[in-house]
Structures are given as structure tokens and as C-alpha cells.
């Protein structure tokens, strides 16, 4: 029996591959044009119109591109160590990667999400999820630096995350993999009895952006996949897709695809707030971490020891399930807030639910059944319409603000444009190949900038110069300003981007921090002038208060260090001019180099094992005499009596 089911699964896989090959077969039909080239050309010295923020997938980072050029502007380290600027290596940033499991220097980042005001991106912060070790990070868009990471307890596979409510009241997150909660040693065969999911609501401080877990909702043990929050009439609700309503725990490609319909969970978070205020929650002990940068850019790691839990059985009206065919992946809310699009990746059409019909169905108690105290609404009672013949393998939908929607079709490798309200297909364009997410700047908000669409494709094959078996992933820029979509540009992306967010550059570019004023630097180990540069021994620790300025270090020759010492280089960049960082590297360092911004102090630990004279130098070009910016540190035997000198 097991063999027969496995062969059936392989047959389905082969069918999907063949369909994907059909979608790929017309690659030579798409050629660039002079007109397309002119539309993406950004002259030297000119700026792109949009910022685009791409998840790095298994790189654990975020990459920033300009649109329409596709130029890579920056990699922002988030969940993974990044030797380019010592993120996760420098003493100041190590705590950003602390978790209840210890120091975790990598993750799988999936969904960037811009902060919003009034349902529109405001350019203040970017949130992104860590999928493997459930975490949510916040990036400050005045510095393009990760400033906070919060670990989510009671979660496995933090996939439906970190989607914001219209005024950043909450970042929402849900668990892809249900678990025993709290964790315990149980047989996996007891999945239906012992495994549960959680939906987390993380409160965001409106002034500072600081995150704290407000409450979690315990939900049935399905796989919760993606989310979007309501807006306009649906403000106060958040929507989550879930599959594996069969609650299978093996061969999911067969056993989790049996039901004709799975669910979209509609969560009334405004009502949840009332239940919390009224004390309708239990408290659960947990072990998680909340990491953040203080005013000196030093990471602090605090413990989270308890969370508030809401149970739908005890909180009537908290959650309703909307039946949605079949294994829904994306759930997307149109700019009006009335329509909720469910993309059943195994369905032959797109399902669009009506929020107003949902409220009416709740009022009329038009329920099919209950699941763990959660009413399941009747499909016909909440259905607004179905988009027929849209393509194969629908995944995600975004909107242009002109009454049109655009959906990615993974199996048929295309984007389909359709009309909201009539549900008719208006246009389609092939992508190369196997598109996953797609992005319109502001396309999940109340006011999209409906000029460009970015397709994020999983396979590149013949799109770029080959680079061995590991190829770059592909992004493709599509002009959606007219009635017909037009392909403009291919550009490679780093890691495996899952989703992207974009917004007008004018919302961010003039708010950038250019320097850190040296007079405000209160770092514990700062040296604000060369007169304060020094070397101090404390037992087997040596602290080097090193200053750097074009084009020398102070001090630049150090003696009296011994094997077995822990040498902390506290490097302060005395520059107060924009775009003059200084680097620091020392021979034999097992961490990384440092990159120190103007007015900033950073620390790297070096532990010499052998005697000798070791050079150190600046790693970032700073002036015509950059090569002369160097020094030496002498290391003597452990039992020597050579005093510190510099």
C-alpha cells in the first residue's frame, strides 16, 4: 500500500514537471526591445523610482534593489552572520542572533513586509520572518540595519509571517508546522490528538517600533501558510490560509490533498483585544528571546518567559473558517478591503470571498460545522466569485489600484491579469520559469503604485550565463501601466527570494542617517579622540581602544600581548563625513573584519595562539593613502614579562 501511494505521488510530481515544461517551452518567444530597454534605463548619477526589498530565502538576509533598473543596492544582514560588516561576528551584534536554542547564525527568510500608516506603506520599518527558528526582525529604514529580532515560542516553521495590520498595530505570525504545545515527548502517530498550531499577534510600538508578543491563539493542528490583514471595511480582521485540514503526518502530497476544500481562517483581532482586556486568557510559561539594539548600537538579549493564550472555544466570534479549494497558499485582500482572494494551488480556479457576505453569514449562522469550537462558514454564503481558466498552480495575488488583480501561476509559469468584480481574465504573460511570489509596489496595500510588477521565479535555466549547477534565481520586471502587460527586464537575485515589497523611493531616500554624531557616542569602549586611544590589560583580557581616521590608526604599533590573551579591538571611527566608513582586520582572526560607520564604535575579539608580529589594516578604501593605513601587534609567550606599550 505504501509503495502504491508513493508511486501515485511520483506520478503527480511528473505531471507537474511536464506542465511546467510546457510553460517554459516558449522561452525564445520573449525578446527584449529597444522600447523596453529605454523604460528600465536609469542614467548614471540618477536614482531609481522605487526601492524593492527582496527576501534572501536560505541566505537569511534581505537584498535591496532599485526599480526599474534592477540594480542591487545593498544586502541587509538579518538572521545570518555577514562578514562584510561583521554582523553576528562583532561583539555588539552577536546577541541579535541569540535564541532559546543558543546562538543561531542563520535562518530562512521569506516575507518582507513594510510598515504602514492608514493601510499604505510609510517607509519607517521593514519586517521579515525567520522561518526555521521562528523569529521576526525589524529593520530601521533610516539606517537599513536590523535593529530588533523577536523569537516566537510555540511555533514551528514561522511561515504565515510577518504581515502587518494597517497602522502597524500588530505584526501577525502563524506556525506552518503544528507541534505538541507545550513541547513534549509524544508519538508522531498521535498527531491529531497532541499537535496544535498557534497564531501570534506581536504588538508594535507606534513611536519606536519595538515589538512584544501581545497574545497567541491556540488553533487546530493544521499547516498555516500565509496571511494578510483586512483594511477598510475589513479592518480589525486578519486572514490566514491553512492546508492539511486532514491532519496527516506522512506523505502529505497525497494525504494532505484529499479534502476538496481547506480553509482561510478569519481572525477578529479587535475582538481578541477585548478578550485579552477582559482576562479571557491563560498564561503559558515559555522560553524565547527578544533581541534589540540599544542607543549605542549594542545588542541586548532579554528572555521572554510567558505568553497569553486565547482559546477559540472560550472566545466566541474570535475565528471563523472560510472553505477554500484546494490547499490554498496565498490569501490576499484587495485595496477596498471587501474581497479576500484564496489561491488554491491544486485548484482549477481562484476563489474570491466577500467580506460583507462573511459578516452576513456569521449573522445568519450559516455554518457547515465546527472544528474545535471554530465555526466553518458555508462556501456559497461567503463566495463573491471564481476566476475561471486563470492558469495552473495559482499562488499569490497583488493589485494595481485600478480595479485589476494579478496572480502568479506556478505550474503554467505565467502571470494572469483579471478584473475585480467581473472575475474575467484580461491578459496573461509568460514568466521564466516557475513563478512563485509576485510584487507590485504597494500591491498589498490600500494605494498601490500600479506601474510595475516583479515576478520572482524559482528556475532560471537558460536566462543567464551558467554558473555551475547552482544558478541565480530570477526576477523579471513587467510593465503593467497599460492594458497589456509588457516584459521589460531580467535581473538575478540572491538566495531564494520568496517575496518582495516595494515603495516610492521618495518615502525613504531623504530620511537616511548619514553619520552618527561622535559627541553622542556613549559606547562603553568609545575613544572620542586620539588622545583617548590606549591599550589596557585586565587579567588575560587586553582592551585596545583604537581610533581610525584618514589615514591612520591610533595606536598603530602595540606590544605586550601574550598567547592565550583575549584581545578586544574597540574601534571608533572618528570621521564625521558621510560615506567614510573604516574597516579593521588582523591576521589570524577567526571572526571577521569590522566595518565601522562614521562616529560609531564596534568591537571584534581576537585570540592569538602563537607568538609573532601580526599586521592589522583598514579593509575599506578611504583615501589615497588607504594602503598606508596599517599597524602591527606583537604577541609574546604566555609566561613573558613584556609590559603593554603602544
Coordinates of C-alpha atoms in Angstrom, one line a residue:
X1 CA 0.0 0.0 0.0
X2 CA 2.8 2.4 0.9
X3 CA 4.6 1.7 -2.4
X4 CA 1.4 2.3 -4.4
X5 CA 0.8 5.7 -2.6
X6 CA 4.4 6.7 -3.3
X7 CA 4.1 5.8 -7.0
X8 CA 0.9 7.9 -7.1
X9 CA 2.8 10.8 -5.6
X10 CA 5.6 10.4 -8.2
X11 CA 3.0 10.4 -11.0
X12 CA 1.6 13.7 -9.7
X13 CA 5.1 15.2 -9.5
X14 CA 5.9 14.1 -13.1
X15 CA 2.7 15.7 -14.3
X16 CA 3.5 19.0 -12.6
X17 CA 7.0 18.9 -14.1
X18 CA 5.6 18.3 -17.6
X19 CA 3.1 21.1 -17.2
X20 CA 6.0 23.4 -16.0
X21 CA 8.0 22.4 -19.1
X22 CA 5.1 23.4 -21.3
X23 CA 5.1 26.8 -19.6
X24 CA 8.8 27.0 -20.3
X25 CA 8.7 25.9 -23.9
X26 CA 8.2 29.3 -25.4
X27 CA 11.3 31.0 -23.9
X28 CA 12.6 32.1 -27.3
X29 CA 9.4 33.9 -28.0
X30 CA 10.3 36.6 -25.4
X31 CA 12.9 39.1 -26.6
X32 CA 13.8 42.5 -25.3
X33 CA 13.0 45.6 -27.3
X34 CA 14.6 49.0 -27.6
X35 CA 11.5 50.4 -26.1
X36 CA 11.7 48.1 -23.1
X37 CA 15.4 49.0 -22.6
X38 CA 14.6 52.7 -22.5
X39 CA 11.9 52.1 -19.9
X40 CA 14.4 50.5 -17.4
X41 CA 17.4 52.7 -18.2
X42 CA 18.4 54.8 -15.3
X43 CA 21.2 57.2 -16.4
X44 CA 24.5 57.4 -14.5
X45 CA 24.0 59.6 -11.4
X46 CA 20.2 59.3 -11.5
X47 CA 18.1 57.5 -9.0
X48 CA 15.6 54.7 -9.4
X49 CA 11.9 55.5 -8.8
X50 CA 11.3 52.7 -6.4
X51 CA 13.1 50.7 -3.6
X52 CA 12.4 47.0 -3.7
X53 CA 13.1 44.7 -0.7
X54 CA 13.6 41.0 -1.5
X55 CA 13.8 38.2 1.0
X56 CA 17.0 36.2 0.7
X57 CA 15.4 32.9 1.5
X58 CA 18.0 30.5 2.7
X59 CA 20.7 33.3 2.8
X60 CA 18.7 34.6 5.8
X61 CA 19.1 38.2 4.6
X62 CA 17.3 41.0 2.7
X63 CA 18.5 42.5 -0.5
X64 CA 17.6 45.9 -1.7
X65 CA 17.2 46.6 -5.4
X66 CA 16.3 49.8 -7.3
X67 CA 13.4 49.7 -9.8
X68 CA 13.2 49.9 -12.7
X69 CA 16.9 49.3 -13.2
X70 CA 17.0 46.1 -11.1
X71 CA 20.4 47.2 -9.6
X72 CA 21.4 45.6 -6.4
X73 CA 21.9 48.4 -3.8
X74 CA 22.6 46.6 -0.6
X75 CA 22.4 43.4 1.3
X76 CA 21.0 43.9 4.8
X77 CA 22.1 41.1 7.2
X78 CA 19.2 39.9 9.4
X79 CA 19.3 36.3 10.5
X80 CA 22.7 35.2 9.2
X81 CA 26.2 36.3 10.0
X82 CA 27.6 38.6 7.4
X83 CA 31.4 39.0 7.3
X84 CA 31.2 42.1 5.0
X85 CA 30.3 44.3 8.0
X86 CA 30.8 41.9 10.9
X87 CA 27.1 41.5 11.7
X88 CA 26.9 38.5 14.0
X89 CA 30.7 38.5 14.5
X90 CA 31.2 41.8 16.2
X91 CA 30.7 41.8 19.9
X92 CA 28.0 44.4 19.6
X93 CA 25.8 42.3 17.2
X94 CA 26.3 38.8 18.5
X95 CA 23.2 39.0 20.7
X96 CA 21.0 39.7 17.8
X97 CA 21.3 36.0 16.8
X98 CA 20.6 34.6 20.3
X99 CA 17.7 32.2 20.7
X100 CA 16.4 29.8 23.3
X101 CA 18.4 27.2 21.3
X102 CA 21.6 29.2 21.7
X103 CA 23.4 31.3 19.1
X104 CA 21.7 30.5 15.7
X105 CA 23.7 32.3 13.0
X106 CA 21.4 31.5 10.0
X107 CA 17.8 31.3 9.0
X108 CA 15.4 31.0 6.1
X109 CA 13.9 34.5 5.5
X110 CA 10.7 34.5 3.4
X111 CA 8.4 37.6 3.6
X112 CA 9.5 41.2 3.9
X113 CA 6.7 43.5 5.0
X114 CA 6.8 47.3 5.0
X115 CA 5.2 49.2 7.9
X116 CA 2.0 51.0 7.1
X117 CA 0.0 54.1 8.1
X118 CA -3.6 54.1 7.1
X119 CA -3.0 50.9 5.1
X120 CA -0.3 52.5 2.9
X121 CA 3.5 51.9 3.2
X122 CA 5.1 54.7 5.2
X123 CA 8.8 53.9 4.8
X124 CA 9.6 53.6 8.5
X125 CA 10.4 50.0 9.0
X126 CA 10.7 46.7 7.2
X127 CA 9.7 43.4 9.0
X128 CA 10.8 40.0 7.9
X129 CA 10.3 36.5 9.2
X130 CA 12.8 33.8 10.1
X131 CA 11.1 30.5 9.1
X132 CA 13.3 27.8 10.6
X133 CA 13.9 29.3 14.1
X134 CA 10.6 31.2 14.4
X135 CA 11.6 34.8 14.6
X136 CA 10.5 38.2 13.3
X137 CA 13.0 41.0 12.6
X138 CA 12.6 44.7 12.3
X139 CA 14.8 46.8 10.0
X140 CA 15.1 50.6 10.5
X141 CA 14.8 52.2 7.1
X142 CA 16.7 55.3 8.1
X143 CA 19.8 53.2 8.5
X144 CA 18.9 50.0 6.6
X145 CA 20.1 48.0 9.6
X146 CA 18.4 45.2 11.6
X147 CA 17.6 46.7 15.0
X148 CA 15.3 44.1 16.6
X149 CA 14.6 40.4 16.4
X150 CA 11.9 38.6 18.5
X151 CA 11.6 34.9 18.8
X152 CA 8.2 33.4 18.7
X153 CA 7.5 30.5 21.1
X154 CA 5.0 27.7 20.5
X155 CA 5.8 27.7 16.8
X156 CA 7.4 25.6 14.1
X157 CA 8.0 27.0 10.7
X158 CA 7.1 30.6 11.0
X159 CA 5.7 30.9 7.5
X160 CA 2.4 33.0 7.7
X161 CA 4.5 35.9 8.9
X162 CA 5.2 38.9 9.4
X163 CA 2.2 40.6 7.8
X164 CA 1.1 43.9 9.4
X165 CA -2.2 45.4 10.3
X166 CA -3.0 48.8 8.6
X167 CA -1.4 51.0 11.2
X168 CA 1.3 48.6 12.5
X169 CA -0.9 47.8 15.5
X170 CA 0.4 44.2 15.1
X171 CA 2.7 42.0 13.2
X172 CA 1.0 38.7 12.7
X173 CA 2.6 35.3 12.5
X174 CA 1.4 31.7 12.4
X175 CA 3.0 28.3 12.5
X176 CA 3.4 26.2 9.4
X177 CA 4.2 23.1 11.3
X178 CA 1.9 22.3 14.2
X179 CA 3.5 20.9 17.3
X180 CA 2.8 19.5 20.7
X181 CA 2.2 22.6 22.8
X182 CA 3.9 22.8 25.2
X183 CA 6.6 20.6 23.7
X184 CA 6.7 17.0 25.0
X185 CA 7.7 13.5 24.0
X186 CA 4.8 12.0 22.2
X187 CA 4.4 9.6 19.3
X188 CA 4.1 11.4 15.9
X189 CA 1.2 9.0 15.2
X190 CA -0.8 10.9 17.8
X191 CA -0.7 14.0 15.6
X192 CA -4.5 14.6 15.7
X193 CA -4.6 14.3 19.5
X194 CA -1.5 16.1 20.5
X195 CA -0.5 18.6 17.8
X196 CA -1.7 22.2 17.7
X197 CA -1.0 25.4 15.9
X198 CA -0.7 29.0 17.1
X199 CA -1.4 32.4 15.6
X200 CA 0.7 35.1 17.2
X201 CA -0.1 38.8 17.4
X202 CA 3.0 40.9 18.0
X203 CA 2.3 44.4 19.3
X204 CA 4.4 47.2 17.6
X205 CA 5.0 50.4 19.5
X206 CA 3.7 53.2 17.3
X207 CA 6.6 55.6 18.1
X208 CA 9.6 53.3 18.5
X209 CA 8.6 50.2 16.5
X210 CA 9.5 48.0 19.5
X211 CA 7.9 44.6 19.3
X212 CA 6.3 42.5 22.1
X213 CA 4.1 39.4 21.8
X214 CA 0.7 40.5 22.9
X215 CA -1.2 37.2 22.7
X216 CA -1.3 33.9 20.9
X217 CA -4.4 32.0 19.7
X218 CA -4.3 28.2 20.0
X219 CA -5.8 26.7 16.8
X220 CA -6.3 23.2 15.4
X221 CA -3.2 21.3 14.2
X222 CA -3.3 22.3 10.5
X223 CA -0.5 23.8 8.5
X224 CA -0.9 27.6 8.4
X225 CA 0.7 29.0 5.3
X226 CA 0.3 32.8 4.6
X227 CA -1.6 35.8 5.8
X228 CA -2.8 39.3 5.0
X229 CA -4.8 41.7 7.2
X230 CA -8.0 43.4 6.4
X231 CA -8.4 47.1 5.5
X232 CA -11.3 49.5 5.1
X233 CA -14.5 47.6 6.0
X234 CA -12.4 44.5 7.0
X235 CA -10.1 46.5 9.3
X236 CA -9.8 44.6 12.5
X237 CA -9.6 41.2 10.9
X238 CA -6.6 39.1 9.7
X239 CA -6.8 36.2 7.3
X240 CA -4.6 33.1 7.2
X241 CA -4.6 30.2 4.8
X242 CA -4.3 26.7 6.1
X243 CA -3.9 23.3 4.4
X244 CA -3.6 19.8 5.7
X245 CA -7.0 20.0 7.3
X246 CA -6.8 16.2 7.1
X247 CA -4.2 16.5 9.8
X248 CA -2.0 14.0 8.1
X249 CA 1.6 13.4 9.3
X250 CA 3.1 11.4 6.4
X251 CA 3.2 11.6 2.6
X252 CA 1.5 14.9 2.6
X253 CA 1.5 15.3 -1.2
X254 CA -1.2 12.6 -1.1
X255 CA -2.7 12.5 2.4
X256 CA -2.9 16.3 2.8
X257 CA -4.6 16.8 -0.6
X258 CA -7.7 14.7 -0.1
X259 CA -10.2 17.3 1.0
X260 CA -11.9 19.3 -1.7
X261 CA -11.6 22.4 0.4
X262 CA -9.3 23.6 3.1
X263 CA -9.7 26.9 5.0
X264 CA -8.9 30.5 5.3
X265 CA -9.0 31.4 8.9
X266 CA -10.6 34.9 9.5
X267 CA -9.4 36.2 12.9
X268 CA -11.2 39.1 14.6
X269 CA -8.2 40.7 16.3
X270 CA -10.2 43.7 17.6
X271 CA -12.4 41.2 19.4
X272 CA -9.3 39.4 20.6
X273 CA -8.1 42.6 22.2
X274 CA -11.3 42.8 24.1
X275 CA -11.0 39.2 25.3
X276 CA -7.5 39.9 26.5
X277 CA -8.6 43.1 28.3
X278 CA -11.4 41.1 29.9
X279 CA -8.9 38.5 31.1
X280 CA -10.2 35.6 28.9
X281 CA -6.7 34.2 28.5
X282 CA -4.5 31.6 30.2
X283 CA -0.8 32.2 30.8
X284 CA 1.8 29.7 29.5
X285 CA 5.5 29.5 30.5
X286 CA 7.8 29.7 27.6
X287 CA 11.5 30.2 26.8
X288 CA 12.3 32.7 24.0
X289 CA 14.5 35.7 23.3
X290 CA 13.9 39.4 22.5
X291 CA 16.9 41.0 21.0
X292 CA 17.4 44.7 20.2
X293 CA 20.0 47.4 19.7
X294 CA 20.4 50.0 22.4
X295 CA 21.3 53.6 21.7
X296 CA 24.9 52.6 21.3
X297 CA 24.2 50.0 18.6
X298 CA 24.9 47.2 21.1
X299 CA 22.6 44.2 21.0
X300 CA 20.7 43.3 24.2
X301 CA 19.1 39.8 24.5
X302 CA 16.2 39.6 27.0
X303 CA 14.3 36.5 27.9
X304 CA 10.6 36.0 27.2
X305 CA 9.2 33.8 29.9
X306 CA 5.4 33.7 29.4
X307 CA 2.7 34.4 26.8
X308 CA -1.0 34.9 27.0
X309 CA -3.1 32.2 25.2
X310 CA -6.6 32.6 23.8
X311 CA -8.7 29.6 23.1
X312 CA -11.4 29.9 20.4
X313 CA -13.7 27.6 22.5
X314 CA -13.6 30.2 25.3
X315 CA -13.8 33.2 22.9
X316 CA -16.9 33.1 20.7
X317 CA -16.6 35.0 17.4
X318 CA -12.8 35.1 17.6
X319 CA -12.2 32.9 14.5
X320 CA -14.2 31.6 11.5
X321 CA -13.1 29.3 8.8
X322 CA -13.9 30.1 5.2
X323 CA -13.8 26.9 3.0
X324 CA -11.3 27.4 0.1
X325 CA -10.3 25.0 -2.6
X326 CA -7.7 23.3 -2.6
X327 CA -4.6 23.5 -0.5
X328 CA -4.7 27.3 -0.5
X329 CA -1.3 29.1 -0.4
X330 CA -1.7 32.8 -0.7
X331 CA -4.5 34.9 0.8
X332 CA -4.7 38.5 -0.5
X333 CA -7.1 41.3 0.3
X334 CA -7.9 43.8 -2.4
X335 CA -7.4 47.6 -1.9
X336 CA -11.0 48.1 -1.0
X337 CA -10.9 45.6 1.8
X338 CA -14.0 43.8 0.5
X339 CA -12.5 40.9 -1.4
X340 CA -10.3 38.1 0.0
X341 CA -8.6 36.1 -2.7
X342 CA -7.7 32.5 -1.9
X343 CA -5.2 30.8 -4.2
X344 CA -5.8 27.0 -4.0
X345 CA -2.6 25.8 -5.6
X346 CA -4.3 22.5 -6.6
X347 CA -7.5 24.2 -7.7
X348 CA -8.5 24.9 -11.3
X349 CA -9.8 28.4 -10.4
X350 CA -9.2 31.3 -8.0
X351 CA -11.7 31.7 -5.1
X352 CA -12.7 35.2 -4.1
X353 CA -14.6 35.6 -0.8
X354 CA -16.7 38.6 0.1
X355 CA -16.1 40.2 3.5
X356 CA -19.6 41.7 3.6
X357 CA -21.1 38.3 2.8
X358 CA -18.9 36.8 5.5
X359 CA -20.4 39.1 8.1
X360 CA -23.9 38.3 6.8
X361 CA -23.2 34.5 7.0
X362 CA -21.9 35.0 10.6
X363 CA -25.1 36.9 11.5
X364 CA -27.3 34.2 9.9
X365 CA -25.2 31.4 11.4
X366 CA -24.7 29.9 8.0
X367 CA -22.3 27.3 9.4
X368 CA -21.4 23.9 7.9
X369 CA -19.9 22.6 11.1
X370 CA -17.5 23.5 13.9
X371 CA -13.8 22.5 14.3
X372 CA -12.5 22.8 17.8
X373 CA -15.1 25.5 18.6
X374 CA -14.4 27.4 15.3
X375 CA -17.4 27.7 13.0
X376 CA -16.9 26.7 9.4
X377 CA -19.0 29.0 7.2
X378 CA -20.9 27.7 4.1
X379 CA -18.8 28.1 1.0
X380 CA -21.7 29.6 -1.1
X381 CA -22.6 32.0 1.7
X382 CA -19.2 33.8 1.6
X383 CA -18.3 33.4 -2.1
X384 CA -18.0 36.6 -4.2
X385 CA -16.9 34.8 -7.4
X386 CA -14.5 32.4 -9.0
X387 CA -11.8 33.3 -11.6
X388 CA -12.1 30.5 -14.2
X389 CA -9.3 29.4 -16.6
X390 CA -6.8 31.5 -14.8
X391 CA -3.9 29.1 -15.2
X392 CA -2.4 26.2 -13.3
X393 CA -1.0 26.4 -9.8
X394 CA -2.2 29.8 -8.6
X395 CA -0.1 31.1 -5.6
X396 CA -0.2 34.8 -5.0
X397 CA -2.2 37.9 -6.0
X398 CA -1.4 41.6 -5.9
X399 CA -3.4 44.6 -7.1
X400 CA -2.7 47.7 -9.2
X401 CA -5.2 50.1 -7.6
X402 CA -7.1 50.4 -10.9
X403 CA -9.5 47.5 -10.3
X404 CA -7.2 44.8 -11.6
X405 CA -5.6 41.8 -9.9
X406 CA -2.5 39.8 -10.9
X407 CA -1.9 36.2 -9.9
X408 CA 1.2 34.1 -10.2
X409 CA 0.7 30.7 -11.8
X410 CA 3.5 28.4 -10.7
X411 CA 2.8 25.3 -12.9
X412 CA 2.0 27.2 -16.1
X413 CA 4.7 29.8 -15.5
X414 CA 2.7 32.9 -16.1
X415 CA 1.1 36.0 -14.6
X416 CA -2.7 36.3 -15.1
X417 CA -4.4 39.7 -15.0
X418 CA -8.1 39.7 -14.1
X419 CA -10.8 42.1 -13.3
X420 CA -12.1 42.6 -9.7
X421 CA -15.9 42.2 -9.6
X422 CA -16.4 40.6 -13.0
X423 CA -13.7 37.9 -12.4
X424 CA -12.8 37.8 -16.1
X425 CA -9.3 37.2 -17.3
X426 CA -8.0 40.2 -19.1
X427 CA -4.4 39.3 -20.0
X428 CA -1.6 36.8 -19.3
X429 CA 2.1 36.9 -19.8
X430 CA 4.7 34.0 -19.6
X431 CA 7.4 34.1 -17.0
X432 CA 10.8 32.3 -17.0
X433 CA 10.3 30.0 -15.1
X434 CA 8.0 28.6 -12.3
X435 CA 7.0 31.9 -10.7
X436 CA 6.3 31.9 -7.0
X437 CA 5.6 35.3 -5.5
X438 CA 5.0 38.4 -7.4
X439 CA 5.1 42.0 -6.3
X440 CA 3.6 45.4 -7.3
X441 CA 5.0 48.3 -5.2
X442 CA 2.3 48.8 -2.6
X443 CA 0.3 46.0 -4.2
X444 CA -1.0 44.5 -1.0
X445 CA -2.0 48.0 0.4
X446 CA -4.9 50.4 0.0
X447 CA -3.0 52.5 -2.6
X448 CA -0.8 50.5 -4.9
X449 CA 1.7 52.2 -7.2
X450 CA 0.4 50.2 -10.2
X451 CA 3.3 50.8 -12.7
X452 CA 5.5 47.8 -12.4
X453 CA 5.1 44.1 -11.4
X454 CA 8.1 42.0 -10.4
X455 CA 7.9 38.2 -11.0
X456 CA 10.0 36.1 -8.7
X457 CA 10.9 32.9 -10.5
X458 CA 12.2 29.7 -9.0
X459 CA 14.1 28.4 -12.0
X460 CA 16.4 30.3 -14.4
X461 CA 17.8 27.5 -16.7
X462 CA 18.8 29.5 -19.8
X463 CA 18.2 33.0 -18.6
X464 CA 21.8 33.9 -17.6
X465 CA 25.4 32.9 -18.2
X466 CA 25.7 29.4 -16.5
X467 CA 27.4 29.2 -13.1
X468 CA 27.7 25.5 -12.5
X469 CA 24.8 23.6 -11.0
X470 CA 23.8 26.4 -8.7
X471 CA 22.1 29.1 -10.7
X472 CA 20.9 32.5 -9.6
X473 CA 17.2 32.9 -9.1
X474 CA 15.4 35.3 -11.5
X475 CA 13.3 38.4 -11.1
X476 CA 11.5 39.8 -14.1
X477 CA 10.2 43.3 -14.3
X478 CA 6.8 43.7 -16.1
X479 CA 5.2 47.0 -17.2
X480 CA 1.5 47.0 -16.1
X481 CA 0.8 50.6 -16.8
X482 CA -1.2 49.7 -20.0
X483 CA -3.9 47.3 -20.9
X484 CA -1.4 44.7 -21.9
X485 CA 1.5 43.5 -19.7
X486 CA 5.0 44.0 -21.2
X487 CA 8.1 42.2 -20.1
X488 CA 10.9 44.8 -19.6
X489 CA 13.9 43.2 -17.7
X490 CA 15.5 40.1 -16.2
X491 CA 17.8 40.6 -13.2
X492 CA 19.2 37.9 -10.9
X493 CA 18.5 37.8 -7.2
X494 CA 20.4 36.5 -4.2
X495 CA 19.5 33.4 -2.2
X496 CA 16.0 32.2 -2.9
X497 CA 13.7 35.2 -2.8
X498 CA 10.2 34.3 -1.8
X499 CA 8.5 37.7 -1.6
X500 CA 9.4 41.3 -2.1
X501 CA 7.9 44.7 -1.1
X502 CA 8.3 48.0 -2.9
X503 CA 7.5 51.6 -2.4
X504 CA 8.3 55.0 -3.8
X505 CA 11.9 56.0 -3.2
X506 CA 10.9 59.4 -2.1
X507 CA 9.4 58.0 1.1
X508 CA 12.8 56.8 2.3
X509 CA 15.8 58.4 0.5
X510 CA 15.7 61.8 2.1
X511 CA 15.4 60.4 5.6
X512 CA 18.7 58.5 5.6
X513 CA 21.1 58.7 8.6
X514 CA 24.4 59.8 7.2
X515 CA 26.6 59.9 10.3
X516 CA 26.5 59.0 14.0
X517 CA 27.5 62.2 15.8
X518 CA 30.6 61.4 17.7
X519 CA 29.6 63.6 20.6
X520 CA 26.5 61.4 21.1
X521 CA 28.5 58.2 21.2
X522 CA 28.2 56.8 24.7
X523 CA 29.5 53.3 23.9
X524 CA 31.3 51.7 26.9
X525 CA 34.5 51.5 24.9
X526 CA 34.5 54.6 22.8
X527 CA 37.6 56.7 22.3
X528 CA 36.3 60.1 21.1
X529 CA 39.7 61.4 20.1
X530 CA 43.3 60.1 19.5
X531 CA 44.1 61.4 23.0
X532 CA 41.8 58.7 24.4
X533 CA 43.3 55.9 22.3
X534 CA 45.0 53.4 24.6
X535 CA 45.7 49.8 25.4
X536 CA 44.7 48.3 28.8
X537 CA 45.3 44.8 30.3
X538 CA 42.7 43.3 32.7
X539 CA 44.0 39.8 33.6
X540 CA 44.1 37.8 30.4
X541 CA 42.0 40.4 28.6
X542 CA 43.6 43.2 26.5
X543 CA 41.4 46.1 25.5
X544 CA 42.6 48.1 22.6
X545 CA 40.8 51.5 22.3
X546 CA 41.6 52.1 18.7
X547 CA 40.7 55.2 16.7
X548 CA 40.6 55.4 13.0
X549 CA 40.6 58.4 10.7
X550 CA 42.0 59.0 7.2
X551 CA 44.6 57.7 7.1
X552 CA 46.0 56.1 10.2
X553 CA 45.1 54.1 13.3
X554 CA 46.0 55.2 16.8
X555 CA 47.8 53.3 18.2
X556 CA 49.4 51.7 15.2
X557 CA 52.1 49.6 17.0
X558 CA 51.2 47.5 20.1
X559 CA 53.4 45.3 22.2
X560 CA 52.9 43.3 25.4
X561 CA 50.1 41.0 24.1
X562 CA 50.7 37.3 25.0
X563 CA 49.5 34.0 23.7
X564 CA 46.2 33.0 25.3
X565 CA 45.1 36.6 25.7
X566 CA 41.6 37.7 24.6
X567 CA 42.3 40.9 22.7
X568 CA 39.3 43.1 22.2
X569 CA 39.7 45.7 19.5
X570 CA 37.3 48.5 20.2
X571 CA 37.4 50.6 17.0
X572 CA 36.0 54.1 16.9
X573 CA 35.6 55.8 13.6
X574 CA 36.4 59.5 14.2
X575 CA 35.1 60.6 10.8
X576 CA 32.1 62.8 10.6
X577 CA 31.7 62.8 6.9
X578 CA 29.1 60.7 5.1
X579 CA 30.3 57.6 3.3
X580 CA 33.6 57.3 5.0
X581 CA 33.5 54.0 6.9
X582 CA 36.7 52.4 8.0
X583 CA 37.5 48.7 8.2
X584 CA 39.7 46.7 10.5
X585 CA 41.2 43.3 10.1
X586 CA 44.0 41.5 11.9
X587 CA 46.0 38.4 10.7
X588 CA 44.8 35.2 12.2
X589 CA 41.4 36.5 13.3
X590 CA 38.8 33.7 13.4
X591 CA 35.8 36.0 13.4
X592 CA 35.7 38.6 10.6
X593 CA 36.8 42.1 9.7
X594 CA 35.0 45.1 11.1
X595 CA 33.2 47.8 9.2
X596 CA 32.7 50.9 11.3
X597 CA 30.4 53.8 10.2
X598 CA 31.3 57.4 10.9
X599 CA 31.0 58.2 14.6
X600 CA 30.5 54.6 15.5
X601 CA 32.3 52.1 17.8
X602 CA 32.5 48.4 17.1
X603 CA 34.3 45.5 18.8
X604 CA 36.0 42.4 17.5
X605 CA 37.6 39.6 19.6
X606 CA 41.0 38.3 18.5
X607 CA 42.7 35.4 20.4
X608 CA 46.3 34.9 19.3
X609 CA 47.6 31.3 19.6
X610 CA 51.2 31.7 18.5
X611 CA 54.0 34.2 19.1
X612 CA 54.9 36.6 16.3
X613 CA 54.2 40.0 14.9
X614 CA 50.8 40.4 13.3
X615 CA 49.7 43.1 10.9
X616 CA 46.4 44.9 11.0
X617 CA 44.9 47.2 8.4
X618 CA 41.9 49.0 7.1
X619 CA 39.7 46.9 4.8
X620 CA 37.5 49.7 3.3
X621 CA 39.0 52.2 0.9
X622 CA 39.0 55.6 2.5
X623 CA 41.6 57.8 0.8
X624 CA 44.6 58.0 -1.5
X625 CA 46.7 56.7 1.5
X626 CA 44.4 53.9 2.3
X627 CA 47.2 51.3 1.8
X628 CA 49.3 53.1 4.4
X629 CA 46.6 52.7 7.0
X630 CA 48.1 49.8 8.9
X631 CA 49.8 48.7 12.1
X632 CA 51.4 45.8 14.0
X633 CA 50.6 43.9 17.2
X634 CA 53.4 41.9 18.8
X635 CA 52.5 38.6 20.6
X636 CA 54.9 37.2 23.1
X637 CA 54.9 33.9 25.1
X638 CA 52.3 33.5 27.8
X639 CA 54.9 33.5 30.6
X640 CA 56.8 36.5 29.3
X641 CA 57.0 39.7 31.4
X642 CA 56.7 42.2 28.5
X643 CA 54.5 45.1 29.5
X644 CA 51.8 46.7 27.4
X645 CA 53.2 49.5 25.3
X646 CA 51.9 51.4 22.3

